[in-house]
């Protein structure tokens, strides 16, 4: 059979006579040195331990080739034979070791040391006690062939995990062919016709492996370059988008404030026929929804300060469980609500916290995509001074080495296009803005558990816009404060007028003005208890207006309530915090105006609201 193989092979054009053997071995040796150099360089470049181990494998193989090259004409001594056998065995062990390290197979180093020792003994036995060369060579070359095929499996797995790595596929192919050649080497050696061809073949395969390695490293470099650049590009895009959204939202805020305000006024006055009320309430609710949408755009565009009000987290969780579209798309979903019936209120921004919960739920649902029985638990409980909410799934959970990064902006393990890596980072900073914390812990029984802890609400309870029915008549709070002289300043005359009408309705005496310089002249001439002023105005902005008022009437400057459509702007926010001024976000609810005015008027003239009270802004 072998004879037949050798005879038919000898007729091929790829067969070289035995005289070519030194040249073939030299070419093979040179190509191995290319590999040694390449693996050595790659190890310095990428610092991956398995490259070191594979370099050692190629070094032992090169040593075997060198010994074979020098001695191919002389009769081999048993010692040389033993050493050669051991070199090829060592090359096999290092290939196996490198592949185990690559595949993250937990194998102790001592095991490989013991294996090397065993192979030394085997080489000794083979060289000194076995007379049949097949008995010595077949197991040893079979071993290196197997080790090479295992290396091919490593690269094949890399290729499967990253279909863009063509180099890994080429390497898998190269190592399979090289492994087959090594396993068949004893047969090549036994043939005068094939031994030289065998070495030429191995040289070609070794160069093929070297080139494939270069391809793979270039592909990896390109991928990591993209990983670095993509977030930068996304950040640039987001900031441009943010500027655009912020501009559009700002322009929408004034008309929305006017629509909302007049609708509320109409509903409060109850002058229209009762049958029209439900329709108007619908309009009011929709315009409220539009205002919230604008708020969400702004939250995306820039970090938004929370608009604090009493929030029952159980209600938010229930609303989310009933209405979140993503929950409806997963069937069958085992959705479990475990809500503490005595959960205290927290002081928070319901829209922002709703958004955080929605993000956590969306992540959980995505994580359970391949879970045959997806289970989502939403749990609330009371701690001593905090309220805790957990979102728990039975997906794969988060690997320990990933956990430290999940709250970093732009960190994502999802495919490009499936996640921008912003959800958890925004959620984390939102909860931090609420003086709370958001953290991860593995769920018992596998899966992920995101935990949110928020401080319980302090004792004060502002007139929240939620819970105050739109048709509610003017609150009696105003009557507790005597009628005040209020200067209203807004360059948008409709908003100024709306505020004037509202304040009149509340029993105050407003003076309405739409020019900042005219307002300053009025302050010179008349006595005012309070000023409601726009922040962005054409002649004088809010900061300049404040400085002028403080020169004229310092007491009154402390009683300015600013209105702004740009609550996310860092500049107005820094200013409000530095001077501890109350401010309201446009579009505002009349209840908020009422509350802010009442709060200022009920304070003695000398007391200023302080930033640390956490109540300086009602936005
Ligand atoms: P994105 O969802 O866009 O990737 P996130 O900031 O929301 O960004 O999440 C960051 C990473 O945290 C995700 O890519 C994912 O690896 C991990 N992660 C978040 N929630 C879960 C979860 N419930 N189960 C498993 N992994 C999660």
XYZ file of C-alpha atoms and ligand atoms in Angstrom:
646
model
C 0.000 0.000 0.000
C 2.749 2.418 1.069
C 4.802 1.272 -1.904
C 1.879 2.109 -4.172
C 1.621 5.582 -2.615
C 5.340 6.206 -2.984
C 5.379 4.942 -6.607
C 2.456 7.070 -7.697
C 3.865 10.079 -5.827
C 7.247 9.655 -7.476
C 5.598 10.363 -10.818
C 4.340 13.777 -9.703
C 6.110 16.993 -10.709
C 6.241 17.982 -7.010
C 8.694 15.233 -6.243
C 12.305 16.218 -5.782
C 15.232 13.770 -5.666
C 16.933 13.122 -2.353
C 19.839 15.421 -3.374
C 17.492 18.332 -2.774
C 17.125 17.405 0.871
C 19.715 19.858 2.344
C 18.210 22.711 0.317
C 14.670 21.746 1.327
C 15.656 21.541 5.002
C 17.426 24.887 4.826
C 14.394 26.545 3.277
C 12.202 24.979 5.952
C 14.581 26.133 8.681
C 14.617 29.685 7.336
C 10.845 29.782 7.237
C 10.725 28.556 10.848
C 13.021 31.401 11.841
C 10.611 33.790 10.154
C 7.914 32.291 12.405
C 10.069 32.508 15.531
C 10.867 36.160 14.796
C 7.230 36.944 14.058
C 5.846 35.276 17.184
C 8.565 36.918 19.289
C 7.723 40.344 17.860
C 3.974 39.781 18.264
C 4.477 38.878 21.873
C 6.286 42.153 22.511
C 3.559 44.007 20.609
C 0.441 42.353 22.036
C 1.781 40.991 25.351
C -0.294 37.825 25.190
C 1.307 34.933 27.089
C 0.350 32.261 24.554
C 2.540 33.926 21.884
C 5.515 33.398 24.222
C 4.640 29.743 24.599
C 4.144 29.239 20.868
C 7.486 30.986 20.218
C 9.136 28.345 22.438
C 7.399 25.637 20.360
C 8.831 27.044 17.119
C 12.281 27.355 18.730
C 12.319 23.659 19.633
C 11.109 22.793 16.150
C 13.904 24.948 14.664
C 16.410 23.137 16.892
C 15.128 19.768 15.665
C 15.465 20.963 12.063
C 18.992 22.280 12.684
C 20.078 18.985 14.216
C 18.509 17.108 11.316
C 20.214 19.438 8.809
C 23.719 19.068 10.229
C 23.584 15.394 10.727
C 21.585 14.137 7.790
C 24.611 12.507 6.173
C 26.364 11.172 9.297
C 25.079 8.169 11.168
C 23.135 9.441 14.189
C 24.336 8.592 17.678
C 21.709 7.438 20.135
C 22.235 10.632 22.168
C 21.571 12.869 19.151
C 18.547 10.798 18.264
C 17.237 11.087 21.798
C 17.774 14.841 21.838
C 16.089 15.263 18.443
C 13.079 13.214 19.575
C 12.860 15.274 22.712
C 13.043 18.574 20.744
C 10.104 17.614 18.576
C 8.197 16.390 21.650
C 8.954 19.673 23.425
C 7.683 21.584 20.375
C 4.462 19.529 20.625
C 4.081 20.214 24.371
C 4.587 23.967 23.927
C 2.070 24.034 21.074
C -0.424 22.226 23.317
C 0.325 24.559 26.210
C -0.055 27.699 24.044
C -3.370 26.421 22.694
C -4.631 25.591 26.201
C -3.720 29.101 27.320
C -5.400 30.574 24.211
C -8.560 28.521 24.774
C -8.481 29.409 28.500
C -8.408 25.716 29.445
C -7.349 25.614 33.078
C -4.275 23.355 32.946
C -1.554 23.592 35.542
C 1.958 24.492 34.330
C 3.316 21.613 36.389
C 1.319 19.228 34.216
C 3.191 20.372 31.107
C 6.498 20.108 33.007
C 5.673 16.518 33.962
C 4.679 15.767 30.379
C 8.033 17.138 29.140
C 9.841 14.916 31.658
C 7.841 11.886 30.546
C 8.671 12.608 26.900
C 12.367 12.856 27.789
C 12.147 9.367 29.230
C 10.222 8.193 26.167
C 12.895 9.703 23.863
C 15.579 7.909 25.876
C 13.723 4.611 25.641
C 13.134 5.145 21.924
C 16.770 6.065 21.186
C 18.459 3.410 23.309
C 16.038 0.499 23.529
C 13.783 0.453 20.471
C 15.187 -0.790 17.200
C 12.231 -0.073 14.966
C 12.253 3.658 14.000
C 8.461 3.574 13.382
C 7.870 2.734 17.035
C 9.816 5.808 18.097
C 8.636 8.251 15.477
C 4.954 7.515 14.991
C 3.841 8.479 18.538
C 6.066 11.573 18.709
C 5.135 12.998 15.308
C 1.536 11.969 15.917
C 1.669 14.088 19.072
C 2.988 17.205 17.327
C 0.408 16.706 14.571
C -2.328 16.581 17.215
C -0.950 19.648 18.990
C -0.945 21.571 15.713
C -4.558 20.567 15.020
C -5.524 21.783 18.510
C -3.860 25.102 17.699
C -5.951 25.156 14.533
C -9.062 24.661 16.711
C -8.016 27.699 18.811
C -7.862 29.901 15.734
C -11.051 28.409 14.347
C -12.844 29.417 17.553
C -11.414 32.914 17.294
C -12.691 33.077 13.743
C -16.194 31.897 14.812
C -16.313 34.558 17.556
C -15.160 37.292 15.135
C -16.294 36.486 11.608
C -14.332 39.521 10.383
C -11.013 37.855 11.302
C -10.097 36.197 8.005
C -6.528 35.726 9.291
C -7.786 33.424 12.071
C -9.483 31.206 9.473
C -6.289 31.090 7.372
C -4.285 30.190 10.482
C -6.704 27.388 11.335
C -6.247 26.018 7.813
C -2.449 26.429 7.963
C -2.140 24.631 11.316
C -4.389 21.758 10.189
C -2.234 21.206 7.072
C 1.009 21.557 9.011
C -0.296 19.145 11.676
C -1.235 16.583 9.022
C 2.205 16.932 7.462
C 3.943 16.486 10.834
C 1.833 13.436 11.687
C 2.747 11.971 8.271
C 6.421 12.974 8.519
C 7.697 9.440 9.332
C 6.179 8.287 6.011
C 7.791 11.133 4.110
C 11.114 10.383 5.774
C 10.952 6.750 4.797
C 10.662 7.652 1.120
C 13.606 8.752 -0.939
C 11.282 10.516 -3.375
C 9.125 12.401 -0.846
C 11.445 13.459 1.930
C 12.702 16.599 0.127
C 9.215 17.512 -1.074
C 8.009 17.126 2.512
C 10.423 19.778 3.728
C 9.487 22.113 0.848
C 5.810 21.574 1.722
C 6.489 22.332 5.375
C 8.406 25.508 4.400
C 5.431 26.689 2.323
C 3.021 25.890 5.177
C 5.200 27.695 7.708
C 5.354 30.798 5.503
C 1.597 30.521 5.002
C 1.164 30.487 8.809
C 3.452 33.542 9.115
C 1.524 35.510 6.485
C -1.830 34.514 8.040
C -0.537 35.673 11.403
C 0.342 39.077 9.943
C -3.145 39.278 8.382
C -4.744 38.460 11.746
C -2.705 41.017 13.650
C -3.551 43.709 11.092
C -7.235 42.817 11.380
C -7.047 42.956 15.178
C -5.285 46.320 15.001
C -8.018 47.633 12.696
C -10.744 46.344 15.047
C -9.180 47.948 18.116
C -8.657 51.172 16.172
C -12.375 51.151 15.361
C -13.228 50.402 18.979
C -11.354 53.531 20.002
C -12.598 55.728 17.172
C -16.243 54.676 17.160
C -17.056 56.093 20.593
C -15.247 59.301 19.635
C -17.280 59.588 16.454
C -20.447 58.762 18.384
C -19.549 61.390 20.970
C -19.058 63.984 18.227
C -22.351 63.039 16.608
C -24.128 63.100 19.969
C -22.802 66.504 20.831
C -23.870 67.927 17.420
C -27.258 66.235 17.797
C -27.445 67.510 21.371
C -26.901 71.111 20.238
C -29.577 70.762 17.574
C -32.114 69.138 19.895
C -31.434 71.643 22.609
C -32.062 74.533 20.152
C -35.289 73.020 18.826
C -36.543 72.157 22.311
C -35.810 75.663 23.508
C -37.861 77.136 20.682
C -40.746 74.751 21.456
C -40.809 75.568 25.146
C -42.276 79.077 24.839
C -45.292 78.133 22.693
C -45.858 75.101 24.880
C -45.757 77.253 28.011
C -48.404 79.533 26.504
C -50.653 76.657 25.388
C -50.344 74.848 28.705
C -50.793 77.977 30.761
C -53.894 79.260 28.989
C -55.467 75.829 28.984
C -54.966 75.594 32.716
C -56.389 79.064 33.185
C -59.441 78.230 31.087
C -59.980 75.006 33.002
C -59.567 76.681 36.361
C -61.998 79.494 35.603
C -64.725 77.024 34.718
C -66.460 79.667 32.616
C -66.996 77.404 29.650
C -69.828 74.949 29.487
C -69.192 71.795 31.498
C -69.574 69.559 28.434
C -66.376 71.056 26.959
C -64.239 70.293 30.022
C -63.366 66.669 29.170
C -62.255 67.687 25.661
C -60.138 70.505 27.000
C -58.622 68.206 29.572
C -57.630 65.875 26.765
C -55.950 68.777 24.955
C -54.208 69.777 28.189
C -52.980 66.241 28.784
C -51.628 65.971 25.245
C -49.872 69.316 25.472
C -48.463 68.159 28.804
C -47.217 65.065 27.025
C -45.579 67.215 24.345
C -43.883 69.228 27.095
C -42.600 66.028 28.667
C -41.276 64.856 25.314
C -39.390 68.110 24.910
C -38.020 67.521 28.410
C -36.855 64.043 27.416
C -35.134 65.390 24.308
C -33.370 67.888 26.485
C -32.427 65.159 28.954
C -30.829 63.313 26.079
C -29.153 66.440 24.750
C -27.791 67.552 28.065
C -27.825 66.354 31.594
C -31.000 67.626 33.191
C -31.410 68.617 36.790
C -34.136 66.517 38.418
C -37.452 68.220 38.952
C -38.117 67.042 42.476
C -41.538 66.077 43.735
C -42.961 63.307 45.910
C -42.818 60.035 44.004
C -44.317 56.684 44.875
C -41.959 54.225 43.217
C -44.539 51.420 43.360
C -46.791 53.477 41.100
C -43.949 54.035 38.642
C -43.125 50.320 38.634
C -46.757 49.377 38.073
C -47.121 51.903 35.242
C -43.966 50.544 33.666
C -45.119 46.930 33.990
C -48.454 47.793 32.382
C -47.344 50.068 29.601
C -43.723 49.383 28.620
C -43.956 48.254 24.954
C -40.831 46.072 25.192
C -42.512 43.933 27.884
C -45.404 43.206 25.544
C -43.056 41.960 22.844
C -41.634 39.138 24.978
C -43.897 36.117 25.288
C -44.091 34.156 27.447
C -42.538 36.489 30.018
C -42.845 35.588 33.677
C -43.168 39.123 35.033
C -43.162 39.196 38.833
C -43.962 42.292 40.907
C -42.998 42.124 44.572
C -43.939 45.572 45.866
C -43.750 46.678 49.488
C -47.271 48.005 50.272
C -45.816 50.393 52.887
C -43.160 51.848 50.633
C -42.474 55.476 51.634
C -42.378 58.271 49.078
C -39.112 59.527 47.692
C -38.318 62.993 46.487
C -37.490 62.629 42.819
C -38.189 63.394 39.210
C -40.796 60.825 38.101
C -39.898 61.141 34.421
C -36.200 60.625 35.033
C -36.720 57.687 37.389
C -39.202 56.162 34.969
C -36.514 56.457 32.282
C -33.940 54.747 34.526
C -36.334 51.870 35.256
C -37.227 51.589 31.572
C -33.496 51.324 30.702
C -32.911 48.614 33.298
C -35.927 46.673 32.065
C -34.856 47.021 28.415
C -31.364 45.709 29.281
C -32.871 42.772 31.191
C -35.167 41.893 28.296
C -32.264 42.055 25.825
C -30.133 39.876 28.119
C -32.868 37.213 28.219
C -33.196 37.023 24.419
C -32.013 33.394 24.357
C -33.626 32.364 27.609
C -36.453 29.862 26.937
C -38.259 30.885 30.168
C -37.512 34.592 30.670
C -38.305 35.814 34.185
C -38.262 39.460 35.219
C -38.650 40.477 38.847
C -39.415 44.080 39.828
C -39.150 44.416 43.579
C -39.430 47.330 45.987
C -38.667 47.419 49.691
C -38.110 49.832 52.510
C -34.685 50.100 54.169
C -34.079 52.151 57.306
C -33.815 55.544 55.599
C -33.926 54.501 51.979
C -36.153 52.894 49.415
C -34.710 50.067 47.349
C -35.871 48.896 43.929
C -34.441 45.848 42.181
C -34.695 44.808 38.549
C -33.700 41.168 38.307
C -33.574 38.853 35.303
C -32.584 35.247 34.686
C -30.345 36.001 31.693
C -26.628 35.165 31.633
C -25.711 37.819 34.239
C -22.655 40.047 33.858
C -19.148 38.555 33.832
C -16.968 39.661 36.759
C -14.384 41.333 34.503
C -17.102 43.390 32.792
C -18.908 44.573 35.932
C -16.403 47.384 36.736
C -17.073 48.942 33.316
C -20.852 48.758 32.910
C -21.477 52.291 34.226
C -18.822 53.829 31.983
C -20.200 55.931 29.115
C -20.023 54.146 25.756
C -19.206 50.790 27.329
C -21.218 48.101 25.593
C -20.872 44.409 24.849
C -23.645 44.589 22.287
C -23.269 44.507 18.528
C -22.684 47.818 16.780
C -26.134 49.345 16.341
C -27.748 47.425 19.251
C -26.489 49.600 22.051
C -24.565 52.823 22.417
C -23.410 51.958 25.935
C -25.069 55.053 27.413
C -28.094 53.570 29.224
C -26.439 52.540 32.474
C -24.101 55.525 32.577
C -27.016 57.988 32.265
C -29.032 55.903 34.771
C -26.138 55.960 37.225
C -25.671 59.722 37.072
C -29.448 60.299 37.261
C -29.670 58.266 40.465
C -26.567 60.031 41.818
C -28.335 63.375 41.095
C -31.114 62.072 43.341
C -28.568 61.407 46.115
C -29.090 57.702 45.560
C -27.019 54.860 44.205
C -27.319 52.315 41.441
C -25.230 49.159 41.522
C -25.011 45.639 40.176
C -25.055 42.342 41.985
C -25.415 38.831 40.590
C -28.949 37.513 41.045
C -29.226 34.396 43.188
C -29.542 31.460 40.791
C -27.838 33.329 37.925
C -28.881 36.395 35.981
C -28.352 40.068 36.643
C -29.754 42.250 39.402
C -29.562 46.030 39.172
C -30.290 47.704 42.495
C -31.379 51.289 42.932
C -31.435 52.891 46.391
C -32.953 56.313 46.924
C -33.342 58.362 50.090
C -36.849 58.670 51.510
C -38.569 61.959 51.012
C -37.960 64.718 53.547
C -40.972 66.149 55.321
C -41.758 69.033 52.948
C -44.285 68.433 50.228
C -44.413 70.911 47.364
C -47.571 71.230 45.316
C -46.590 68.632 42.737
C -47.925 68.894 39.260
C -48.890 65.251 39.446
C -51.816 64.649 41.673
C -53.069 68.232 41.309
C -56.111 67.896 39.056
C -56.110 70.264 36.136
C -59.555 71.532 36.980
C -58.594 72.328 40.549
C -59.705 75.835 41.532
C -57.021 78.325 42.595
C -55.455 77.034 45.784
C -56.195 78.660 49.039
C -52.444 78.963 49.674
C -52.470 82.383 48.041
C -54.977 83.662 50.495
C -52.579 82.817 53.313
C -50.152 85.359 51.850
C -51.357 88.940 51.516
C -51.667 90.301 47.976
C -48.252 91.123 46.612
C -46.934 93.603 44.059
C -45.231 91.440 41.489
C -43.206 92.559 38.480
C -43.505 90.118 35.570
C -40.801 90.330 32.892
C -40.713 88.177 29.757
C -39.715 89.240 26.232
C -42.470 86.940 24.942
C -45.534 89.203 25.594
C -47.955 86.260 25.598
C -46.082 84.534 28.410
C -45.817 87.779 30.372
C -49.550 88.304 29.939
C -50.353 84.705 30.916
C -48.362 85.100 34.102
C -50.094 88.419 34.793
C -53.542 86.853 34.444
C -52.516 83.917 36.652
C -51.146 86.148 39.396
C -54.279 88.309 39.298
C -56.318 85.154 39.677
C -54.225 84.268 42.710
C -55.084 87.626 44.240
C -51.837 89.481 43.539
C -51.176 92.787 41.767
C -48.900 92.049 38.800
C -47.191 94.649 36.597
C -46.420 93.086 33.239
C -43.447 94.133 31.147
C -41.634 92.631 28.147
C -38.455 94.691 28.102
C -35.684 94.355 30.694
C -34.612 98.023 30.580
C -38.206 99.168 31.036
C -38.481 96.735 33.956
C -35.413 98.279 35.605
C -36.946 101.730 35.204
C -40.126 100.435 36.873
C -38.074 99.023 39.765
C -36.550 102.486 40.235
C -39.960 104.099 40.427
C -42.167 101.531 42.157
C -42.042 99.168 45.105
C -42.286 95.429 44.314
C -42.441 92.418 46.634
C -41.262 89.938 44.013
C -40.053 89.690 40.409
C -40.847 86.892 37.959
C -38.297 87.214 35.172
C -37.336 85.395 31.996
C -33.666 84.414 31.842
C -32.851 84.688 28.134
C -33.796 88.154 26.949
C -32.544 90.217 24.027
C -31.413 93.426 25.804
C -30.173 92.099 29.078
C -29.831 88.470 30.085
C -30.980 87.171 33.464
C -27.534 87.471 35.052
C -27.119 91.146 33.994
C -30.668 91.919 35.084
C -29.947 90.353 38.495
C -26.743 92.407 38.888
C -28.552 95.657 38.015
C -31.357 94.869 40.477
C -28.889 94.041 43.256
C -27.301 97.500 42.779
C -30.673 99.194 42.972
C -32.564 97.064 45.507
C -30.555 94.170 47.015
C -33.550 92.869 48.964
C -35.608 92.551 45.783
C -32.788 90.773 43.875
C -33.095 87.935 46.354
C -36.786 87.701 45.510
C -36.450 87.101 41.803
C -37.878 83.893 40.370
C -36.324 83.136 37.004
C -38.114 81.383 34.156
C -36.042 79.539 31.641
C -36.533 77.270 28.678
C -32.907 76.173 28.948
C -32.824 74.433 32.294
C -30.149 72.050 31.064
C -27.787 74.822 30.091
C -24.805 74.750 32.395
C -24.505 78.521 32.357
C -27.969 79.360 33.781
C -27.742 76.445 36.238
C -24.365 77.590 37.563
C -25.732 81.087 37.941
C -28.909 79.944 39.776
C -26.871 77.853 42.154
C -24.332 80.607 42.807
C -26.976 83.189 43.718
C -29.443 80.659 45.201
C -32.338 81.917 43.073
C -35.517 79.985 42.562
C -36.147 79.091 38.964
C -38.902 77.469 36.955
C -38.546 75.536 33.734
C -40.700 76.447 30.765
C -43.231 75.087 30.066
C -44.373 75.417 33.659
C -47.595 74.526 35.402
C -49.536 77.247 37.101
C -49.372 75.240 40.337
C -45.607 75.546 40.207
C -45.741 79.313 39.692
C -48.187 79.536 42.542
C -46.001 77.473 44.834
C -42.814 79.386 44.049
C -44.519 82.756 44.586
C -46.116 81.590 47.824
C -42.819 80.226 49.086
C -40.933 83.471 48.505
C -43.717 85.613 49.917
C -44.050 83.500 53.035
C -40.361 83.982 53.862
C -39.250 87.008 55.864
C -37.597 89.610 53.635
C -34.122 88.831 55.047
C -34.182 85.070 54.415
C -32.775 83.783 51.177
C -33.475 80.320 49.864
C -30.281 78.297 50.091
C -28.876 75.927 47.513
C -28.156 73.269 50.110
C -31.787 73.017 51.136
C -32.382 71.127 47.907
C -35.461 73.249 47.334
C -34.035 76.088 45.343
C -35.343 74.861 42.067
C -38.749 73.674 41.212
C -38.047 72.788 37.629
P -26.025 49.177 26.130
O -27.298 48.515 26.601
O -26.228 50.185 25.048
O -24.925 48.206 25.834
P -25.787 49.997 28.897
O -24.982 51.100 29.503
O -27.243 49.983 29.180
O -25.470 50.061 27.349
O -25.191 48.594 29.358
C -23.789 48.386 29.332
C -23.491 46.893 29.307
O -23.874 46.288 30.560
C -24.250 46.093 28.268
O -23.623 46.151 27.006
C -24.219 44.687 28.854
O -22.987 44.057 28.599
C -24.245 44.940 30.351
N -25.597 44.724 30.916
C -26.448 45.682 31.326
N -27.572 45.122 31.838
C -27.426 43.777 31.732
C -28.245 42.636 32.089
N -29.457 42.787 32.657
N -27.738 41.399 31.850
C -26.516 41.235 31.286
N -25.708 42.272 30.933
C -26.146 43.524 31.153
